[in-house]
Amino acid sequence: MTQRIPVVENILNANDHLAQENHTRLESAGVFSINLMASPGAGKTSLIEQTLPRLKDKLRIAAIDGDIATSLDSDRAAAAGALSSIQINTGGNCHLDAVMLRGALDQLQLNQYDLLLVENVGNLVCPAEFKLGTHKSVLIASIPEGDDKPYKYPGMYRGVDALIINKIDLLPYVSFRMDFFQRGVESLNPGVITFPLSCRTGEGMDAWINWLLQNSTK
Amino acid sequence: MHELAVTQSILKIAIDHAEQANAKQITDLHIVMGELSSMVDDSIQFYWEIIAKDTIAQKAQLHFRRVPAELQCVICSEKYHPTNEELICPKCGNAGAKILSGEEFFLETIDVE
Ligand SMILES: Nc1nc2c(ncn2[C@@H]2O[C@H](COP(=O)(O)OP(=O)(O)OP(=O)(O)O)[C@@H](O)[C@H]2O)c(=O)[nH]1
Ligand SMILES: [Mg+2]
Ligand SMILES: [Zn+2]
């Protein structure tokens, strides 16, 4: 005899639940935390490298880097002045999830930090579906990727709390219609705070640094 | 790629509910997937056949119900279905909408015996 059982359970529930636990831990330790997401090569590690020297006298900063393989990125974060820098190798996984972040948080004395920068795996689709429990999600777009990305990867653009437009030093060399790009962003994520900047020249970095500083010392 | 983890999660939720109902086996799973979700049903099906083996769900069929996306303009409140290119309100031309549906991804019901 067949019986139908109502379930109505969110399939990502287990992850969401752990993300909530991570959030509580970070919150009670007083650590402001950022989930940095972007396609491969958009400049996530470069942004961490540029951010650390500008803030390390004001904030105690830890970095966590998610990559499919190698510890290259966490080495770069350590070299740039992160007090602690932890590498998560996802073993082929295309995104970080709340379990992986929890494992990394276990390795940190959380109350010794004010700011935690988490670099997600380079990918413009999957990380959007997996909450980590960080305070803010930040997407880094970059000029050479092209101005159509909001239209092609709406899921990622929709969910983020802040948007960085990196590599603006390359604007003279590539055709990038900023108005077309920003119209796409606006339709998916109305009013999202945006920081156009260059990790190469440092242009635009101040606004981003101030935003981090304001949020971290709240 | 992440469909393996997702499929494991589906299997666990289904088995938990079936066991609570003292069921011997699961015959069908009904999954609801919003149009805006990035999950790929073929890939869930692929992993399902591997991981459901030797469980009470091994003979279960997966059914996917797609929910269309619906947006609502934040300016004039018009409700519309997003088209591929520009996500602008067909009534007032504003870009900027909130999502009413299309992001769902849940297990709705299971059939057991
Ligand atoms: N011209 C220019 N190049 C940049 C800028 N920011 C980063 N790059 C370059 O872009 C390349 C990729 O930068 P990364 O910071 O490694 O990118 P990522 O997002 O961490 O990459 P993955 O971790 O591999 O996904 C490097 O060659 C950087 O030097 C910028 O503002 N301008
Ligand atoms: Mg990197
Ligand atoms: Zn409208």
Coordinates of C-alpha atoms and ligand atoms in Angstrom, one line a residue:
Chain A
M1 CA 0.0 0.0 0.0
T2 CA 1.5 3.3 -1.1
Q3 CA 1.3 6.3 1.2
R4 CA 2.2 9.8 0.5
I5 CA 4.2 11.7 3.1
P6 CA 4.4 15.5 3.0
V7 CA 8.0 16.6 3.6
V8 CA 8.4 20.2 2.4
E9 CA 12.0 20.4 3.6
N10 CA 14.5 22.7 2.0
I11 CA 17.2 20.5 0.4
L12 CA 20.0 22.8 1.5
N13 CA 18.6 22.8 5.0
A14 CA 21.6 21.0 6.5
N15 CA 23.9 23.6 5.0
D16 CA 21.7 26.5 6.0
H17 CA 21.6 25.2 9.6
L18 CA 25.4 24.9 9.9
A19 CA 25.7 28.3 8.3
Q20 CA 23.6 29.7 11.1
E21 CA 25.8 28.0 13.6
N22 CA 28.9 29.5 12.0
H23 CA 27.2 32.9 12.0
T24 CA 26.5 32.7 15.7
R25 CA 30.1 31.7 16.5
L26 CA 31.5 34.6 14.5
E27 CA 29.0 37.0 15.9
S28 CA 29.6 36.1 19.5
A29 CA 33.4 36.3 19.0
G30 CA 32.9 39.8 17.6
V31 CA 34.4 38.9 14.2
F32 CA 33.0 40.7 11.1
S33 CA 33.2 38.2 8.3
I34 CA 33.1 38.5 4.5
N35 CA 32.5 35.8 1.9
L36 CA 34.4 36.9 -1.2
M37 CA 33.1 35.3 -4.4
A38 CA 34.1 35.8 -8.0
S39 CA 35.0 33.9 -11.2
P40 CA 38.6 32.5 -11.4
G41 CA 41.1 35.3 -11.8
A42 CA 38.8 38.2 -11.0
G43 CA 41.1 39.3 -8.2
K44 CA 39.9 37.8 -4.9
T45 CA 43.4 37.1 -3.6
S46 CA 44.7 40.4 -5.1
L47 CA 42.0 42.2 -3.2
I48 CA 42.9 40.4 0.1
E49 CA 46.6 41.3 -0.6
Q50 CA 45.7 45.0 -1.1
T51 CA 43.3 45.1 1.8
L52 CA 45.6 43.6 4.5
P53 CA 48.4 46.3 4.5
R54 CA 45.8 49.1 4.6
L55 CA 44.0 47.7 7.6
K56 CA 46.5 45.6 9.6
D57 CA 47.3 48.4 12.0
K58 CA 43.7 49.0 12.7
L59 CA 42.2 45.5 12.7
R60 CA 43.3 42.0 13.6
I61 CA 42.6 40.1 10.4
A62 CA 42.4 36.4 9.5
A63 CA 42.0 34.9 6.0
I64 CA 40.6 31.7 4.8
D65 CA 41.2 30.6 1.3
G66 CA 39.1 28.0 -0.5
D67 CA 40.6 26.4 -3.6
I68 CA 40.3 23.0 -5.3
A69 CA 44.0 22.5 -4.8
T70 CA 47.3 24.2 -3.6
S71 CA 48.0 26.6 -0.8
L72 CA 49.2 29.3 -3.1
D73 CA 46.4 31.8 -2.2
S74 CA 46.7 31.3 1.6
D75 CA 50.5 31.8 1.2
R76 CA 49.8 35.1 -0.5
A77 CA 47.4 36.2 2.3
A78 CA 50.0 35.3 4.9
A79 CA 52.7 37.2 3.0
A80 CA 50.5 40.2 2.9
G81 CA 50.1 40.3 6.6
A82 CA 47.2 38.1 7.7
L83 CA 47.7 37.1 11.3
S84 CA 46.4 33.7 10.4
S85 CA 45.8 32.3 7.0
I86 CA 44.1 29.0 6.5
Q87 CA 43.8 27.0 3.3
I88 CA 40.8 24.8 2.6
N89 CA 41.3 22.4 -0.2
T90 CA 37.8 21.4 -1.4
G91 CA 39.0 18.3 -3.2
G92 CA 37.3 19.0 -6.4
N93 CA 34.3 20.8 -5.0
C94 CA 33.3 23.9 -6.8
H95 CA 32.4 26.0 -3.8
L96 CA 32.9 26.3 -0.1
D97 CA 30.1 25.2 2.1
A98 CA 29.2 25.7 5.8
V99 CA 30.9 22.4 6.9
M100 CA 34.2 23.4 5.3
L101 CA 34.0 26.8 6.8
R102 CA 33.3 25.3 10.2
G103 CA 36.4 23.1 9.9
A104 CA 38.5 26.2 9.2
L105 CA 36.9 28.2 12.1
D106 CA 37.9 25.4 14.4
Q107 CA 41.5 26.2 13.6
L108 CA 41.2 29.8 14.7
Q109 CA 41.0 31.5 18.1
L110 CA 38.1 33.6 16.9
N111 CA 38.1 36.1 19.7
Q112 CA 41.6 37.2 18.6
Y113 CA 40.3 38.7 15.3
D114 CA 38.2 41.6 14.2
L115 CA 37.8 40.8 10.6
L116 CA 37.7 37.5 8.7
L117 CA 38.1 37.4 4.9
V118 CA 37.0 34.2 3.3
E119 CA 38.0 33.7 -0.3
N120 CA 35.5 31.3 -2.0
V121 CA 36.4 29.0 -4.9
G122 CA 36.7 30.8 -8.2
N123 CA 33.2 30.1 -9.7
L124 CA 30.3 32.3 -10.7
V125 CA 27.5 29.8 -10.2
C126 CA 27.8 27.4 -7.3
P127 CA 28.9 29.5 -4.3
A128 CA 25.7 31.5 -4.5
E129 CA 23.7 28.5 -3.4
F130 CA 25.7 27.7 -0.3
K131 CA 25.5 30.1 2.6
L132 CA 28.6 30.0 4.8
G133 CA 27.3 32.1 7.7
T134 CA 29.5 35.1 7.1
H135 CA 28.1 38.6 7.8
K136 CA 28.3 39.8 4.2
S137 CA 28.7 38.3 0.8
V138 CA 30.8 40.3 -1.6
L139 CA 31.0 39.7 -5.3
I140 CA 34.1 40.8 -7.3
A141 CA 33.4 41.5 -11.0
S142 CA 36.3 42.4 -13.2
I143 CA 36.5 44.4 -16.3
P144 CA 38.1 41.8 -18.6
E145 CA 35.3 39.3 -17.8
G146 CA 32.9 41.4 -19.9
D147 CA 29.9 43.6 -19.2
D148 CA 27.3 40.9 -19.8
K149 CA 28.0 38.8 -16.6
P150 CA 25.1 40.1 -14.6
Y151 CA 22.8 38.9 -17.3
K152 CA 24.4 35.5 -17.6
Y153 CA 25.0 34.8 -13.9
P154 CA 22.0 36.4 -12.3
G155 CA 22.0 34.0 -9.3
M156 CA 25.3 35.3 -8.2
Y157 CA 24.6 39.0 -8.7
R158 CA 21.2 38.7 -7.0
G159 CA 22.3 37.5 -3.6
V160 CA 25.3 39.7 -2.7
D161 CA 25.5 42.6 -0.2
A162 CA 28.3 44.5 -2.0
L163 CA 29.8 44.5 -5.4
I164 CA 33.4 45.3 -6.3
I165 CA 34.2 46.1 -9.9
N166 CA 37.9 45.3 -10.1
K167 CA 40.6 46.1 -12.7
I168 CA 39.2 49.5 -13.7
D169 CA 42.8 50.3 -14.8
L170 CA 42.0 48.1 -17.8
L171 CA 38.9 50.1 -18.9
P172 CA 40.9 51.9 -21.7
Y173 CA 41.9 48.6 -23.2
V174 CA 38.7 46.6 -23.3
S175 CA 35.3 47.4 -24.5
F176 CA 33.2 47.4 -21.3
R177 CA 29.9 49.2 -21.4
M178 CA 29.6 50.4 -17.7
D179 CA 26.0 51.6 -18.1
F180 CA 25.0 48.2 -19.6
F181 CA 26.7 46.4 -16.8
Q182 CA 25.2 48.6 -14.1
R183 CA 21.7 48.3 -15.6
G184 CA 22.0 44.5 -15.2
V185 CA 23.2 44.8 -11.7
E186 CA 20.5 47.3 -10.8
S187 CA 17.7 45.0 -12.1
L188 CA 19.0 42.1 -10.1
N189 CA 20.1 43.8 -7.0
P190 CA 18.6 47.2 -6.7
G191 CA 20.7 49.7 -4.7
V192 CA 23.6 47.3 -4.0
I193 CA 26.6 49.2 -2.8
T194 CA 29.3 49.1 -5.5
F195 CA 33.1 49.8 -5.3
P196 CA 34.8 50.3 -8.6
L197 CA 38.5 49.9 -7.9
S198 CA 41.9 48.6 -9.1
C199 CA 44.0 46.2 -7.1
R200 CA 46.9 47.2 -9.5
T201 CA 46.9 51.0 -9.1
G202 CA 45.0 51.3 -5.8
E203 CA 42.4 53.6 -7.3
G204 CA 39.1 53.3 -5.5
M205 CA 40.5 51.2 -2.6
D206 CA 39.7 53.8 0.0
A207 CA 35.9 53.5 -0.2
W208 CA 36.2 49.7 0.1
I209 CA 38.5 50.0 3.1
N210 CA 36.3 52.5 4.9
W211 CA 33.3 50.2 4.4
L212 CA 35.2 47.3 5.9
L213 CA 36.4 49.5 8.8
Q214 CA 32.9 50.8 9.5
N215 CA 31.4 47.3 9.5
S216 CA 34.2 45.7 11.5
T217 CA 34.2 48.2 14.4
K218 CA 30.4 48.4 14.8
Chain B
M1 CA 29.6 19.7 -9.5
H2 CA 27.9 20.3 -6.2
E3 CA 25.0 18.0 -7.1
L4 CA 26.6 15.2 -5.3
A5 CA 26.3 16.9 -1.9
V6 CA 22.8 18.0 -2.8
T7 CA 21.8 14.5 -3.8
Q8 CA 23.1 13.1 -0.5
S9 CA 21.0 15.7 1.3
I10 CA 17.9 14.7 -0.7
L11 CA 18.5 11.0 0.2
K12 CA 18.9 11.8 3.9
I13 CA 15.8 13.9 4.1
A14 CA 13.8 11.2 2.3
I15 CA 15.1 8.3 4.4
D16 CA 14.5 10.2 7.7
H17 CA 10.9 10.9 6.8
A18 CA 10.3 7.3 5.6
E19 CA 11.8 5.8 8.7
Q20 CA 9.6 8.0 10.9
A21 CA 6.6 6.6 9.1
N22 CA 8.0 3.0 9.5
A23 CA 8.0 2.6 5.7
K24 CA 9.7 -0.4 4.1
Q25 CA 10.6 1.4 0.9
I26 CA 10.4 4.7 -0.9
T27 CA 8.9 4.6 -4.3
D28 CA 8.8 8.2 -5.5
L29 CA 10.3 11.5 -4.5
H30 CA 8.8 14.8 -5.7
I31 CA 11.3 17.6 -5.8
V32 CA 10.4 21.3 -6.5
M33 CA 12.9 23.3 -8.3
G34 CA 12.6 27.0 -9.1
E35 CA 13.5 28.3 -12.5
L36 CA 16.2 30.5 -10.9
S37 CA 17.9 27.6 -9.1
S38 CA 21.2 26.6 -10.6
M39 CA 20.7 22.9 -9.8
V40 CA 20.8 20.4 -12.7
D41 CA 18.2 17.7 -12.5
D42 CA 20.1 15.3 -14.9
S43 CA 23.1 15.5 -12.6
I44 CA 21.0 14.8 -9.5
Q45 CA 19.5 11.8 -11.3
F46 CA 23.0 10.6 -12.1
Y47 CA 24.3 10.7 -8.5
W48 CA 21.0 9.4 -7.2
E49 CA 21.4 6.1 -9.1
I50 CA 24.8 5.7 -7.4
I51 CA 24.1 6.7 -3.9
A52 CA 20.6 5.3 -3.4
K53 CA 21.8 1.8 -4.1
D54 CA 21.4 -0.5 -1.1
T55 CA 19.1 1.9 0.7
I56 CA 15.3 1.8 1.1
A57 CA 15.2 4.3 -1.6
Q58 CA 17.0 2.3 -4.3
K59 CA 13.9 1.7 -6.4
A60 CA 12.6 5.3 -6.0
Q61 CA 11.8 7.5 -9.0
L62 CA 12.7 11.1 -8.9
H63 CA 10.2 13.6 -10.2
F64 CA 11.1 17.3 -10.7
R65 CA 8.5 20.0 -10.8
R66 CA 9.8 23.3 -12.2
V67 CA 8.4 26.5 -10.7
P68 CA 8.5 29.5 -13.1
A69 CA 10.1 32.7 -11.9
E70 CA 8.0 35.6 -11.0
L71 CA 9.3 39.1 -10.3
Q72 CA 7.6 42.2 -9.0
C73 CA 8.7 45.6 -10.0
V74 CA 9.8 47.7 -6.9
I75 CA 8.4 50.9 -8.4
C76 CA 5.0 50.1 -9.9
S77 CA 4.4 46.6 -8.4
E78 CA 3.8 45.0 -11.8
K79 CA 4.4 41.2 -11.6
Y80 CA 6.2 39.7 -14.5
H81 CA 8.2 36.8 -15.8
P82 CA 11.8 37.7 -16.5
T83 CA 13.0 37.3 -20.0
N84 CA 16.6 36.4 -20.8
E85 CA 18.3 39.7 -21.7
E86 CA 17.2 42.8 -19.8
L87 CA 15.4 42.3 -16.6
I88 CA 13.3 45.5 -16.8
C89 CA 9.7 46.0 -15.9
P90 CA 7.5 45.6 -19.0
K91 CA 5.1 48.2 -17.7
C92 CA 7.2 51.1 -16.4
G93 CA 10.6 50.2 -17.7
N94 CA 12.2 50.2 -14.2
A95 CA 15.2 47.9 -13.6
G96 CA 14.8 46.5 -10.1
A97 CA 12.5 43.8 -8.9
K98 CA 12.0 41.5 -6.0
I99 CA 11.7 37.8 -6.5
L100 CA 8.3 36.3 -5.7
S101 CA 9.1 32.8 -6.9
G102 CA 11.7 30.8 -8.8
E103 CA 14.3 30.2 -6.1
E104 CA 12.6 27.2 -4.6
F105 CA 14.6 24.0 -4.1
F106 CA 12.9 21.5 -1.7
L107 CA 11.6 18.0 -1.3
E108 CA 7.8 18.3 -1.4
T109 CA 6.5 14.8 -0.8
I110 CA 7.7 11.2 -0.9
D111 CA 5.6 8.1 -1.6
V112 CA 6.4 5.1 0.5
E113 CA 5.1 1.6 1.1
Ligands
LIG1 N1 45.4 44.9 -14.5 C1 44.9 44.4 -13.3 N2 45.2 43.1 -13.0 C2 44.7 42.7 -11.9 C3 44.0 43.5 -10.9 N3 43.7 42.7 -9.9 C4 44.2 41.5 -10.1 N4 44.8 41.4 -11.3 C5 45.5 40.3 -11.9 O1 44.6 39.3 -12.1 C6 45.2 38.0 -12.0 C7 44.3 37.1 -11.1 O2 44.3 37.6 -9.8 P1 44.0 36.8 -8.5 O3 43.9 37.8 -7.3 O4 45.0 35.7 -8.3 O5 42.6 36.2 -8.8 P2 41.7 35.2 -7.9 O6 40.3 35.7 -8.1 O7 42.2 35.1 -6.6 O8 41.9 33.9 -8.7 P3 41.5 32.3 -8.3 O9 41.8 32.2 -6.8 O10 42.5 31.5 -9.1 O11 40.1 32.1 -8.6 C8 46.6 38.2 -11.5 O12 47.4 38.1 -12.6 C9 46.5 39.6 -10.9 O13 47.7 40.3 -11.0 C10 43.8 44.8 -11.3 O14 43.1 45.6 -10.6 N5 44.2 45.2 -12.5
MG2 MG 42.7 33.4 -5.5
ZN3 ZN 7.3 48.7 -13.0

